[in-house]
Each structure stands twice: as structure tokens, then as C-alpha cells.
Tab-separated table of C-alpha atoms in Angstrom:
chain	number	residue	atom	x	y	z
S	71	GLY	CA	15.727	7.150	1.992
S	72	ARG	CA	16.327	9.728	5.178
S	73	PRO	CA	20.154	8.890	7.250
S	74	GLY	CA	19.078	6.917	9.832
S	75	TRP	CA	15.706	5.769	9.783
S	76	HIS	CA	15.119	2.575	9.826
S	77	ALA	CA	12.202	-0.499	9.579
S	78	LEU	CA	11.708	-3.749	11.877
S	79	ARG	CA	10.555	-6.964	9.452
S	80	GLY	CA	9.031	-9.336	11.445
S	81	GLY	CA	8.641	-13.159	9.983
S	82	GLU	CA	9.403	-16.629	9.292
S	83	PHE	CA	13.251	-16.418	8.854
S	84	SER	CA	16.412	-17.208	11.300
S	85	GLY	CA	15.644	-14.502	13.469
S	86	ARG	CA	12.577	-13.682	13.331
S	87	VAL	CA	12.659	-9.571	13.783
S	88	CYS	CA	15.381	-7.638	11.758
S	89	ARG	CA	16.896	-3.569	12.090
S	90	TRP	CA	17.208	-2.198	8.630
S	91	ASN	CA	19.446	0.461	9.122
S	92	SER	CA	20.045	2.437	6.921
S	93	SER	CA	22.443	4.783	7.440
S	94	THR	CA	25.395	1.532	7.242
S	95	ALA	CA	22.719	-0.092	4.703
S	96	SER	CA	22.428	-3.364	7.159
S	97	TRP	CA	20.082	-5.172	8.653
S	98	SER	CA	20.721	-6.492	12.663
S	99	THR	CA	19.071	-9.180	14.516
S	100	LEU	CA	16.685	-8.873	17.114
S	101	SER	CA	17.060	-12.030	18.572
S	102	GLY	CA	14.981	-14.030	21.456
S	103	LEU	CA	12.279	-15.132	20.458
S	104	ASN	CA	12.336	-19.542	19.006
S	105	GLY	CA	9.052	-18.535	16.700
S	106	ASP	CA	7.059	-17.190	14.025
S	107	VAL	CA	6.729	-12.861	14.053
S	108	ARG	CA	3.311	-12.774	13.445
S	109	ALA	CA	2.834	-8.163	13.722
S	110	LEU	CA	4.293	-5.946	14.973
S	111	VAL	CA	3.944	-2.476	16.546
S	112	LEU	CA	5.641	0.431	18.978
S	113	GLY	CA	4.463	2.104	21.201
S	114	PRO	CA	4.067	5.873	22.543
S	115	ASP	CA	6.617	5.471	24.667
S	116	GLY	CA	9.008	3.919	21.619
S	117	THR	CA	8.167	0.706	23.229
S	118	LEU	CA	8.344	-2.554	20.435
S	119	TYR	CA	5.449	-5.055	20.511
S	120	ALA	CA	5.783	-8.582	19.114
S	121	CYS	CA	3.716	-10.967	18.541
S	122	GLY	CA	3.109	-14.565	16.465
S	123	SER	CA	4.016	-17.887	17.241
S	124	PHE	CA	7.085	-18.410	19.816
S	125	SER	CA	7.093	-19.746	23.658
S	126	ALA	CA	9.803	-17.723	24.593
S	127	PRO	CA	10.532	-15.768	26.530
S	128	GLY	CA	6.968	-15.889	27.140
S	129	PRO	CA	3.984	-17.025	24.935
S	130	SER	CA	3.214	-15.362	21.625
S	131	VAL	CA	3.008	-11.691	22.217
S	132	ALA	CA	6.917	-10.053	24.021
S	133	ARG	CA	8.030	-7.174	24.385
S	134	TRP	CA	11.837	-5.338	23.350
S	135	ASN	CA	13.529	-3.107	26.361
S	136	GLY	CA	15.818	-2.347	24.158
S	137	THR	CA	18.513	-5.206	23.902
S	138	ALA	CA	16.424	-8.256	24.547
S	139	TRP	CA	12.686	-9.354	24.492
S	140	GLN	CA	10.737	-9.624	28.178
S	141	ALA	CA	8.382	-12.284	28.576
S	142	MET	CA	4.442	-10.124	28.898
S	143	GLY	CA	2.063	-12.483	31.540
S	144	THR	CA	-0.174	-15.046	29.051
S	145	PRO	CA	-2.524	-13.299	26.849
S	146	GLY	CA	-5.168	-17.103	26.393
S	147	VAL	CA	-4.454	-16.283	22.891
S	148	LEU	CA	-2.335	-17.409	19.712
S	149	ALA	CA	-1.417	-13.454	18.348
S	150	LEU	CA	-1.321	-12.806	14.984
S	151	ALA	CA	-2.185	-8.992	15.129
S	152	LEU	CA	-0.804	-6.098	17.841
S	153	ALA	CA	-2.684	-2.658	17.907
S	154	ILE	CA	-2.209	0.192	20.494
S	155	GLY	CA	-5.195	1.987	22.125
S	156	HIS	CA	-4.928	5.788	22.258
S	157	ASP	CA	-4.258	5.357	25.880
S	158	GLY	CA	-1.015	3.255	25.406
S	159	THR	CA	-3.368	-0.207	26.289
S	160	LEU	CA	-2.037	-2.800	23.954
S	161	TYR	CA	-4.374	-4.919	22.126
S	162	ALA	CA	-3.412	-8.440	20.539
S	163	GLY	CA	-5.513	-10.676	18.855
S	164	GLY	CA	-6.327	-14.003	17.077
S	165	LEU	CA	-6.894	-17.920	18.112
S	166	ASP	CA	-8.294	-18.479	22.465
S	167	THR	CA	-6.123	-21.096	23.509
S	168	GLY	CA	-7.481	-20.272	27.579
S	169	ALA	CA	-8.934	-16.581	27.407
S	170	GLY	CA	-12.406	-17.490	26.433
S	171	ALA	CA	-12.106	-14.656	24.328
S	172	ASN	CA	-10.553	-13.572	20.856
S	173	VAL	CA	-8.911	-10.431	21.700
S	174	VAL	CA	-7.101	-9.559	25.059
S	175	ALA	CA	-5.875	-5.500	26.642
S	176	TRP	CA	-2.203	-5.515	28.078
S	177	ASN	CA	-3.080	-2.770	31.060
S	178	GLY	CA	0.725	-2.495	32.056
S	179	SER	CA	0.703	-6.389	33.954
S	180	THR	CA	-1.607	-8.936	33.107
S	181	TRP	CA	-4.379	-9.378	30.500
S	182	ALA	CA	-7.982	-8.564	29.780
S	183	LYS	CA	-10.458	-10.352	27.876
S	184	LEU	CA	-12.426	-8.120	25.819
S	185	GLY	CA	-16.044	-10.577	25.828
S	186	SER	CA	-16.292	-13.511	24.052
S	187	GLY	CA	-15.384	-13.936	20.196
S	188	PRO	CA	-15.517	-12.905	17.801
S	189	GLY	CA	-13.579	-14.859	15.740
S	190	ILE	CA	-10.713	-15.504	14.869
S	191	VAL	CA	-8.784	-12.260	14.600
S	192	TYR	CA	-6.194	-11.332	11.934
S	193	ALA	CA	-6.424	-7.910	12.279
S	194	LEU	CA	-6.887	-4.734	14.756
S	195	HIS	CA	-7.323	-1.160	13.342
S	196	ILE	CA	-7.986	1.285	16.643
S	197	ASN	CA	-9.551	4.903	14.812
S	198	ALA	CA	-9.350	8.338	15.298
S	199	GLN	CA	-12.101	8.149	17.877
S	200	GLY	CA	-10.482	5.426	19.874
S	201	ARG	CA	-12.655	2.264	18.477
S	202	LEU	CA	-12.072	-1.292	17.873
S	203	TYR	CA	-12.451	-3.495	15.426
S	204	ALA	CA	-11.003	-7.136	14.593
S	205	GLY	CA	-10.840	-8.741	11.197
S	206	GLY	CA	-10.618	-12.304	10.795
S	207	GLU	CA	-12.728	-15.469	10.328
S	208	LEU	CA	-15.553	-13.591	12.456
S	209	SER	CA	-19.933	-13.956	10.515
S	210	GLU	CA	-19.696	-11.425	8.806
S	211	GLY	CA	-15.675	-10.302	8.257
S	212	VAL	CA	-15.209	-7.327	11.281
S	213	ARG	CA	-16.442	-5.790	14.320
S	214	TRP	CA	-16.121	-3.709	16.646
S	215	TRP	CA	-16.241	-3.306	19.583
S	216	ASP	CA	-18.464	-1.194	22.065
S	217	GLY	CA	-16.579	-1.691	25.807
S	218	VAL	CA	-19.166	-4.791	26.771
S	219	THR	CA	-19.904	-6.601	23.457
S	220	TRP	CA	-18.509	-7.205	19.993
S	221	GLN	CA	-21.009	-5.507	17.399
S	222	SER	CA	-21.387	-5.544	13.578
S	223	LEU	CA	-21.167	-3.707	10.532
S	224	GLY	CA	-23.660	-2.909	8.338
S	225	GLY	CA	-24.535	-6.214	5.958
S	226	GLY	CA	-20.933	-7.228	6.960
S	227	LEU	CA	-18.968	-8.699	4.423
S	228	ALA	CA	-19.588	-12.920	2.727
S	229	ALA	CA	-18.442	-15.053	1.316
S	230	PRO	CA	-20.130	-17.579	-0.673
S	231	THR	CA	-19.393	-20.191	0.836
S	232	GLY	CA	-18.303	-20.685	4.220
S	233	THR	CA	-17.050	-17.895	6.708
S	234	PRO	CA	-15.457	-14.209	4.791
S	235	ALA	CA	-12.024	-13.950	5.504
S	236	VAL	CA	-10.159	-10.618	6.432
S	237	TYR	CA	-7.125	-10.156	7.111
S	238	ALA	CA	-5.836	-6.794	6.980
S	239	LEU	CA	-7.701	-3.071	7.888
S	240	ALA	CA	-6.094	-0.225	7.430
S	241	GLY	CA	-8.166	3.674	7.961
S	242	GLY	CA	-8.878	6.191	5.396
S	243	PRO	CA	-8.374	9.998	6.148
S	244	ASP	CA	-12.356	10.345	5.929
S	245	GLY	CA	-12.450	8.194	9.151
S	246	SER	CA	-13.387	5.698	6.828
S	247	ILE	CA	-11.690	1.986	7.476
S	248	TYR	CA	-10.643	-0.422	4.742
S	249	ALA	CA	-10.759	-4.445	4.723
S	250	GLY	CA	-9.261	-6.923	2.616
S	251	GLY	CA	-9.496	-10.573	2.620
S	252	SER	CA	-11.540	-12.933	1.307
S	253	PHE	CA	-14.613	-11.977	0.200
S	254	THR	CA	-17.238	-12.013	-2.678
S	255	TYR	CA	-19.912	-9.071	-1.144
S	256	ALA	CA	-20.019	-6.134	0.710
S	257	SER	CA	-23.520	-5.389	2.148
S	258	GLY	CA	-25.134	-7.200	-0.238
S	259	VAL	CA	-22.673	-6.038	-3.093
S	260	PHE	CA	-20.355	-7.193	-5.083
S	261	ALA	CA	-16.744	-5.916	-3.732
S	262	PRO	CA	-14.107	-9.018	-4.306
S	263	ASN	CA	-11.674	-9.122	-1.320
S	264	ILE	CA	-11.294	-5.294	-0.937
S	265	ALA	CA	-13.617	-2.927	0.750
S	266	ARG	CA	-14.497	0.196	2.089
S	267	TRP	CA	-17.243	0.574	5.609
S	268	ASN	CA	-18.421	5.022	5.324
S	269	GLY	CA	-19.943	4.742	8.510
S	270	VAL	CA	-22.984	3.564	7.413
S	271	ALA	CA	-22.516	0.082	5.871
S	272	TRP	CA	-19.859	-0.964	3.463
S	273	LEU	CA	-18.911	0.034	-0.067
S	274	PRO	CA	-16.667	-1.716	-3.110
S	275	VAL	CA	-14.035	-0.232	-3.870
S	276	GLY	CA	-13.858	0.292	-7.704
S	277	GLU	CA	-14.414	-3.927	-8.186
S	278	GLY	CA	-11.993	-4.548	-6.908
S	279	VAL	CA	-8.825	-7.212	-7.029
S	280	GLY	CA	-8.792	-11.273	-8.146
S	281	GLY	CA	-7.923	-12.986	-5.644
S	282	THR	CA	-6.636	-12.845	-1.988
S	283	VAL	CA	-5.175	-9.515	0.004
S	284	TYR	CA	-3.203	-9.710	2.511
S	285	THR	CA	-1.529	-6.364	3.601
S	286	LEU	CA	-3.046	-2.662	3.299
S	287	TYR	CA	-2.001	0.087	3.455
S	288	VAL	CA	-3.025	3.743	2.985
S	289	ASN	CA	-0.276	7.181	2.287
S	290	LYS	CA	-0.831	9.802	3.563
S	291	ALA	CA	0.704	12.265	1.065
S	292	ASP	CA	-1.964	11.282	-0.972
S	293	ASN	CA	-4.185	9.538	0.476
S	294	SER	CA	-3.587	6.612	-2.077
S	295	LEU	CA	-4.187	2.841	-0.556
S	296	TYR	CA	-1.991	0.563	-1.496
S	297	ALA	CA	-3.353	-3.072	-1.682
S	298	GLY	CA	-0.652	-6.739	-1.556
S	299	GLY	CA	-1.543	-10.277	-1.067
S	300	ASN	CA	-2.106	-13.216	-4.075
S	301	PHE	CA	-4.159	-11.962	-6.933
S	302	SER	CA	-2.967	-11.040	-10.702
S	303	THR	CA	-5.943	-8.238	-11.540
S	304	ALA	CA	-8.137	-4.848	-10.031
S	305	ASP	CA	-10.715	-3.693	-11.520
S	306	PHE	CA	-10.223	-6.689	-14.182
S	307	ARG	CA	-7.105	-5.302	-16.281
S	308	PRO	CA	-4.308	-7.634	-15.020
S	309	LEU	CA	-1.982	-6.657	-12.740
S	310	PRO	CA	2.045	-7.545	-12.100
S	311	ASP	CA	3.533	-8.042	-9.348
S	312	ARG	CA	-0.010	-8.388	-6.981
S	313	LEU	CA	0.486	-5.757	-5.964
S	314	ALA	CA	-2.047	-2.286	-6.624
S	315	ARG	CA	-2.857	1.228	-5.835
S	316	TRP	CA	-6.424	3.179	-5.984
S	317	ASN	CA	-5.936	6.788	-5.855
S	318	GLY	CA	-9.742	6.863	-5.882
S	319	SER	CA	-10.837	6.456	-9.106
S	320	ALA	CA	-9.188	3.029	-10.389
S	321	TRP	CA	-6.942	0.123	-9.321
S	322	PHE	CA	-3.705	0.293	-11.197
S	323	PRO	CA	0.548	-0.657	-10.686
S	324	PRO	CA	3.327	1.668	-8.643
S	325	GLY	CA	5.031	2.048	-11.138
S	326	LEU	CA	8.027	-0.473	-9.532
S	327	ASN	CA	8.178	-4.557	-10.570
S	328	LEU	CA	9.340	-7.344	-8.878
S	329	THR	CA	11.299	-10.041	-11.198
S	330	ALA	CA	10.937	-13.323	-10.668
S	331	THR	CA	10.562	-16.709	-11.426
S	332	THR	CA	6.959	-16.704	-9.885
S	333	ASP	CA	5.107	-13.075	-8.777
S	334	PRO	CA	5.389	-13.695	-4.564
S	335	SER	CA	2.396	-13.015	-2.994
S	336	ILE	CA	3.048	-9.593	-1.296
S	337	LEU	CA	2.593	-9.917	2.252
S	338	ALA	CA	4.053	-6.320	4.118
S	339	ILE	CA	3.455	-2.603	3.006
S	340	THR	CA	4.474	0.232	4.984
S	341	MET	CA	6.407	4.182	3.507
S	342	THR	CA	9.942	4.874	5.604
S	343	PRO	CA	9.784	8.785	6.581
S	344	ALA	CA	11.253	10.425	3.501
S	345	GLU	CA	7.830	8.479	2.044
S	346	THR	CA	9.704	5.351	0.282
S	347	LEU	CA	7.463	2.242	-0.213
S	348	VAL	CA	9.072	-0.591	1.518
S	349	LEU	CA	7.221	-4.466	0.319
S	350	GLY	CA	7.630	-7.407	2.157
S	351	PHE	CA	7.242	-10.041	0.295
S	352	ALA	CA	7.113	-14.520	0.206
S	353	LEU	CA	9.219	-15.266	-2.593
S	354	GLN	CA	13.083	-14.043	-2.989
S	355	ALA	CA	13.169	-11.486	-5.632
S	356	ASP	CA	14.837	-8.507	-7.516
S	357	ALA	CA	12.454	-4.418	-7.781
S	358	THR	CA	13.697	-2.408	-10.111
S	359	THR	CA	11.715	1.281	-10.853
S	360	ALA	CA	12.369	4.188	-12.141
S	361	ALA	CA	15.040	6.376	-12.448
S	362	VAL	CA	15.343	9.315	-11.990
S	363	THR	CA	16.551	12.274	-14.641
S	364	SER	CA	17.346	15.491	-13.959
S	365	ILE	CA	15.791	17.884	-16.809
S	366	THR	CA	15.989	21.107	-17.153
S	367	ASN	CA	14.006	23.866	-18.812
S	368	THR	CA	15.555	27.212	-19.714
S	369	GLY	CA	12.643	28.713	-20.556
S	370	SER	CA	11.246	31.253	-18.134
S	371	ALA	CA	7.194	29.386	-18.531
S	372	ALA	CA	6.119	25.919	-17.300
S	373	ALA	CA	7.411	24.850	-21.010
S	374	TYR	CA	4.934	21.557	-21.924
S	375	PRO	CA	7.108	18.701	-23.659
S	376	VAL	CA	5.394	14.903	-26.073
S	377	LEU	CA	7.037	12.016	-24.721
S	378	THR	CA	7.744	9.322	-27.285
S	379	VAL	CA	8.575	5.419	-26.036
S	380	GLN	CA	9.954	2.514	-28.498
S	381	GLY	CA	8.911	-0.972	-27.053
S	382	PRO	CA	8.861	-3.486	-25.405
S	383	GLY	CA	8.089	-3.168	-22.682
S	384	ARG	CA	5.475	-2.269	-20.420
S	385	VAL	CA	4.684	1.720	-19.421
S	386	TYR	CA	4.215	1.778	-15.544
S	387	GLU	CA	4.027	5.789	-15.265
S	388	LEU	CA	5.873	9.052	-16.100
S	389	VAL	CA	6.299	11.786	-12.991
S	390	ASN	CA	7.436	14.784	-12.968
S	391	TRP	CA	9.266	14.199	-8.985
S	392	THR	CA	9.394	18.590	-8.518
S	393	SER	CA	5.539	19.410	-9.957
S	394	GLY	CA	3.992	17.195	-8.281
S	395	ASP	CA	2.856	16.288	-11.637
S	396	ALA	CA	1.843	12.062	-12.479
S	397	ILE	CA	0.687	10.374	-15.637
S	398	HIS	CA	-0.284	6.508	-14.648
S	399	PHE	CA	-1.187	3.256	-17.423
S	400	PHE	CA	-3.045	0.483	-16.973
S	401	ASP	CA	-1.826	-2.762	-19.277
S	402	LEU	CA	-0.070	-0.078	-21.816
S	403	ALA	CA	2.191	-3.220	-23.081
S	404	LEU	CA	4.381	-1.711	-26.368
S	405	LEU	CA	5.438	-4.140	-28.302
S	406	ALA	CA	8.870	-4.212	-30.594
S	407	GLY	CA	9.441	-1.257	-32.609
S	408	GLU	CA	5.272	0.139	-31.569
S	409	VAL	CA	5.904	3.870	-30.534
S	410	LEU	CA	4.228	5.372	-28.156
S	411	THR	CA	3.077	8.955	-28.039
S	412	VAL	CA	1.819	11.486	-25.084
S	413	ASP	CA	1.061	14.458	-26.081
S	414	LEU	CA	1.322	17.362	-23.312
S	415	ARG	CA	1.286	20.968	-25.201
S	416	PRO	CA	-1.828	22.357	-25.028
S	417	GLN	CA	-5.086	21.705	-26.869
S	418	HIS	CA	-3.173	18.439	-27.880
S	419	LYS	CA	-3.298	16.126	-25.124
S	420	THR	CA	-2.941	12.599	-26.970
S	421	VAL	CA	-2.300	9.160	-26.222
S	422	THR	CA	-1.322	7.273	-29.210
S	423	SER	CA	0.595	4.467	-30.740
S	424	SER	CA	1.710	4.042	-34.101
S	425	PHE	CA	0.452	0.072	-33.860
S	426	ARG	CA	-2.986	1.112	-32.210
S	427	GLY	CA	-3.984	4.193	-32.442
S	428	ASN	CA	-5.565	6.243	-29.822
S	429	LEU	CA	-4.596	4.521	-26.381
S	430	LEU	CA	-6.685	7.545	-24.495
S	431	GLY	CA	-7.993	4.710	-22.784
S	432	GLN	CA	-5.145	3.229	-21.595
S	433	VAL	CA	-4.040	6.145	-19.118
S	434	VAL	CA	-5.940	5.203	-15.612
S	435	PRO	CA	-8.166	8.418	-14.416
S	436	GLY	CA	-7.254	10.984	-11.611
S	437	SER	CA	-3.722	11.554	-14.186
S	438	GLU	CA	-2.736	15.027	-14.207
S	439	LEU	CA	-2.593	14.939	-18.688
S	440	ALA	CA	-4.384	18.195	-18.812
S	441	GLY	CA	-1.142	19.814	-16.309
S	442	TRP	CA	2.270	17.504	-16.933
S	443	ARG	CA	4.540	20.273	-17.530
S	444	LEU	CA	8.137	20.867	-16.564
S	445	LEU	CA	8.233	23.891	-14.559
S	446	PRO	CA	11.293	26.910	-15.228
S	447	GLY	CA	14.523	25.184	-13.967
S	448	SER	CA	15.861	21.595	-13.255
S	449	ASN	CA	13.134	19.369	-13.208
S	450	GLN	CA	13.254	15.600	-10.894
S	451	VAL	CA	11.905	13.022	-13.655
S	452	GLY	CA	10.922	9.475	-13.838
S	453	LEU	CA	9.517	7.449	-16.885
S	454	PHE	CA	9.164	3.743	-15.226
S	455	VAL	CA	9.445	1.181	-18.093
S	456	ASP	CA	9.861	-2.167	-17.022
S	457	ASN	CA	12.205	-3.214	-19.893
S	458	ALA	CA	15.568	-2.000	-20.672
S	459	SER	CA	15.478	-2.087	-24.661
S	460	ALA	CA	13.291	0.392	-24.818
S	461	THR	CA	13.763	3.747	-25.556
S	462	ALA	CA	12.396	7.601	-24.904
S	463	THR	CA	12.863	11.002	-25.708
S	464	LEU	CA	10.610	13.793	-24.506
S	465	ALA	CA	10.908	16.722	-26.365
S	466	TRP	CA	9.329	20.484	-25.621
S	467	ALA	CA	9.558	23.916	-27.136
S	468	LEU	CA	11.444	27.106	-24.663
S	469	ARG	CA	7.578	29.499	-22.993
S	470	TYR	CA	8.946	32.757	-21.803
S	471	TRP	CA	6.668	35.561	-19.872
S	472	SER	CA	6.689	38.658	-21.770
S	473	ILE	CA	4.316	41.725	-20.507
S	474	ASP	CA	0.563	40.317	-21.283
S	475	ASP	CA	1.681	36.971	-21.066
S	476	VAL	CA	3.384	34.027	-21.882
S	477	ASN	CA	4.964	33.701	-25.502
S	478	LEU	CA	4.603	30.672	-26.983
């Protein structure tokens, strides 16, 4: 990570809120809360707010002044979600405990309720235009505040029986809104547990995921969407680690593996300023990812290599961090002795197995199969296979620029 960056986490553990300092590689506790923390948010002035099931220093919502937590009156809700408006207004949503509503707003000195309802709130989101959205155990999953009442969004979200539950909301780069939780339909269309609001209607996100979504994160660098929760499939394909990434075309596993007796539920996702993915999950686990190797192309033109990987192991991705080219794979598990060959040379572009033949269908749509290359000079390359017994080679022919063209 970038030297000096800080990450904050809150939850059900001793200390309730901890801060990570990358310079010292250590956690420090922001002590003073006597109950579980459900959400954290930073105000425009850098003030940190926390909410949850604590009663000290005040009920359910508190702010950190740099040395201690301070009470913020009585919000009248057991707050489970927080959001900051463009004008600096703090919103808290959750379970009504006396406010007469499930969402309240802090004006700097007092709390004011926002209408009545809309139901138990687990997630809040404010879009670029300043509109406030609430997700939770609501009749339609998600509603928005028009300044007077809570309004519906199209046909809404629905479950086969009972009330849909939305646990996470996130904004897309095009102004759309992603909702994740426990539901089956969006605007009447099959959309298991995740859907996208495009301003007119709810739409499915691929074929969805096969279980509850607890957290969503949009990576602004490439506009990809990460979803975490308690699911083991996405687009009906097996998925390790209950974590999935959407590139606009398909769901696929990110290049990491959590090693635990039982795959932990993913409860929080964010990124550092240096674009390092940070996960919070329910059980203790070790995480492994690809080592990055420096590979030098001594030619004067881009080279197109042939990758061979001998199993056993699951192949996740091949990434050239220097060029930005990436090839991702679906459920591509190699048996012991099985050899995967990815031929990236011009006029080839094949993906084959020594046991199974053509595996081109295992490449995630949107991958840079056609253009993956080694740039002249040093390239930072990562190949992620989740078994240390696997071996791999990358071979290429040097290419040089001539006056007329490229000599192969």
C-alpha cells in the first residue's frame, strides 16, 4: 500500500473500531464504544462517525474527535447504516426505537426524522445528484427520499415469499445503483440477490449470485463491481471464497484465495488509495494472491508469448500490470499433470488443455486475449494459480521494429 495510508474497521470484536497504519504495519484501537459497530463513514471535514448497538458514549451514533468518541444526542433509531450528504448532513438508518421513522438526519445539533418508515434500513446511498436511497427489509427492497416522502423505484425488488432484504447499495459510474441482498426478482425479472437500477427500471446483473450479498464496492479505476457475501456461485458457475467481480459482461473470481476450513462470509470490501483490495470477513483466514514477477522483453517491439501451466491448481488470472492487460478465467481447475497452454501469438489466440482440448470457453468475456503482450523493457507480470505444486512458463520470440514494419 501507499506509505502512511490508514484503514478503519468496525465490527463485533474487542475495541469495536481499529485503525491500520501501513507505515508501521500495525492496528491501533479507537476505544470508548461499548457495543458492536455496524457502519463507519468519514465526513467532508475528516470527522469519523460510527453507528451500531452501543450505548456509550451515547446511543447508537457517535463521532471521533481525534482522541475520544463523543455522543450525538438521541437519534431514535438503532442505527445500522450511515451516509453523508453533499451538504455535510449525516444520515442514519436502521430500526425505529422512538424516532417514528427508520431514517434520521443530523443537522449539527439535533436529529430530525425523514417521514415515516420506510422499513428496517440496512444500507444508505447518496447519488451524484444528492438523492438519498435506503435499502433494507422494505416492501420493495429500495426506496428514495423526495424531501417529503419515501418513493418507489420502478417495480422494485421481490422475494418468492416474505419481504426482500437489501444489505448493500453502491453507485455505478454511469449513475446507476447496485443493490445486493436476499431477493429473487427485480422489476419482475429473475435477478438473484443483485440488481441494477438504471434510472427507469431494475435490471439483473448477469445471472446473479447464488446466495446473500452483504457488501458491494465499485472500483473507480476500471468501473468493475465487487460483491461479497455468503454465496458459492455466480452466473451459475462455482465460485471460491464467496467473493465475485463483475466486469460489465460476466462474474468471475478476483485473483485471491482465502484459506480457511470453511469459506468465510465476506462482510466488507474497500480499496486503499494505491488500489489495494481490502476485505473484511466473518472467520479468521489467510489470504494468498499472485506474486508479481519482473519480466524483461529485450526486443524493441511488443512480444506475444505462450503461457504453459502444469497442474494441479485452479488458474484465476494472468495480468501484465505494466500494460494493464488481463486475462481472467472461470472455473478452470487443472488436474495433476494436466497442462494448460494459452497461445497469445498473432494468428493463434488459443486456450487448450492436454487432457480436455479447447478451453476457450473458460476465458471471461472482456479479457484481453487478443491484445495481451509484453511491452519492450520491464513488465510486471502476475499469474495466480492456487496451488504451490503448479509450475508455469512464459515463452516468446523477440520482435524488433524495422524502418518499414515489425520484423517477427
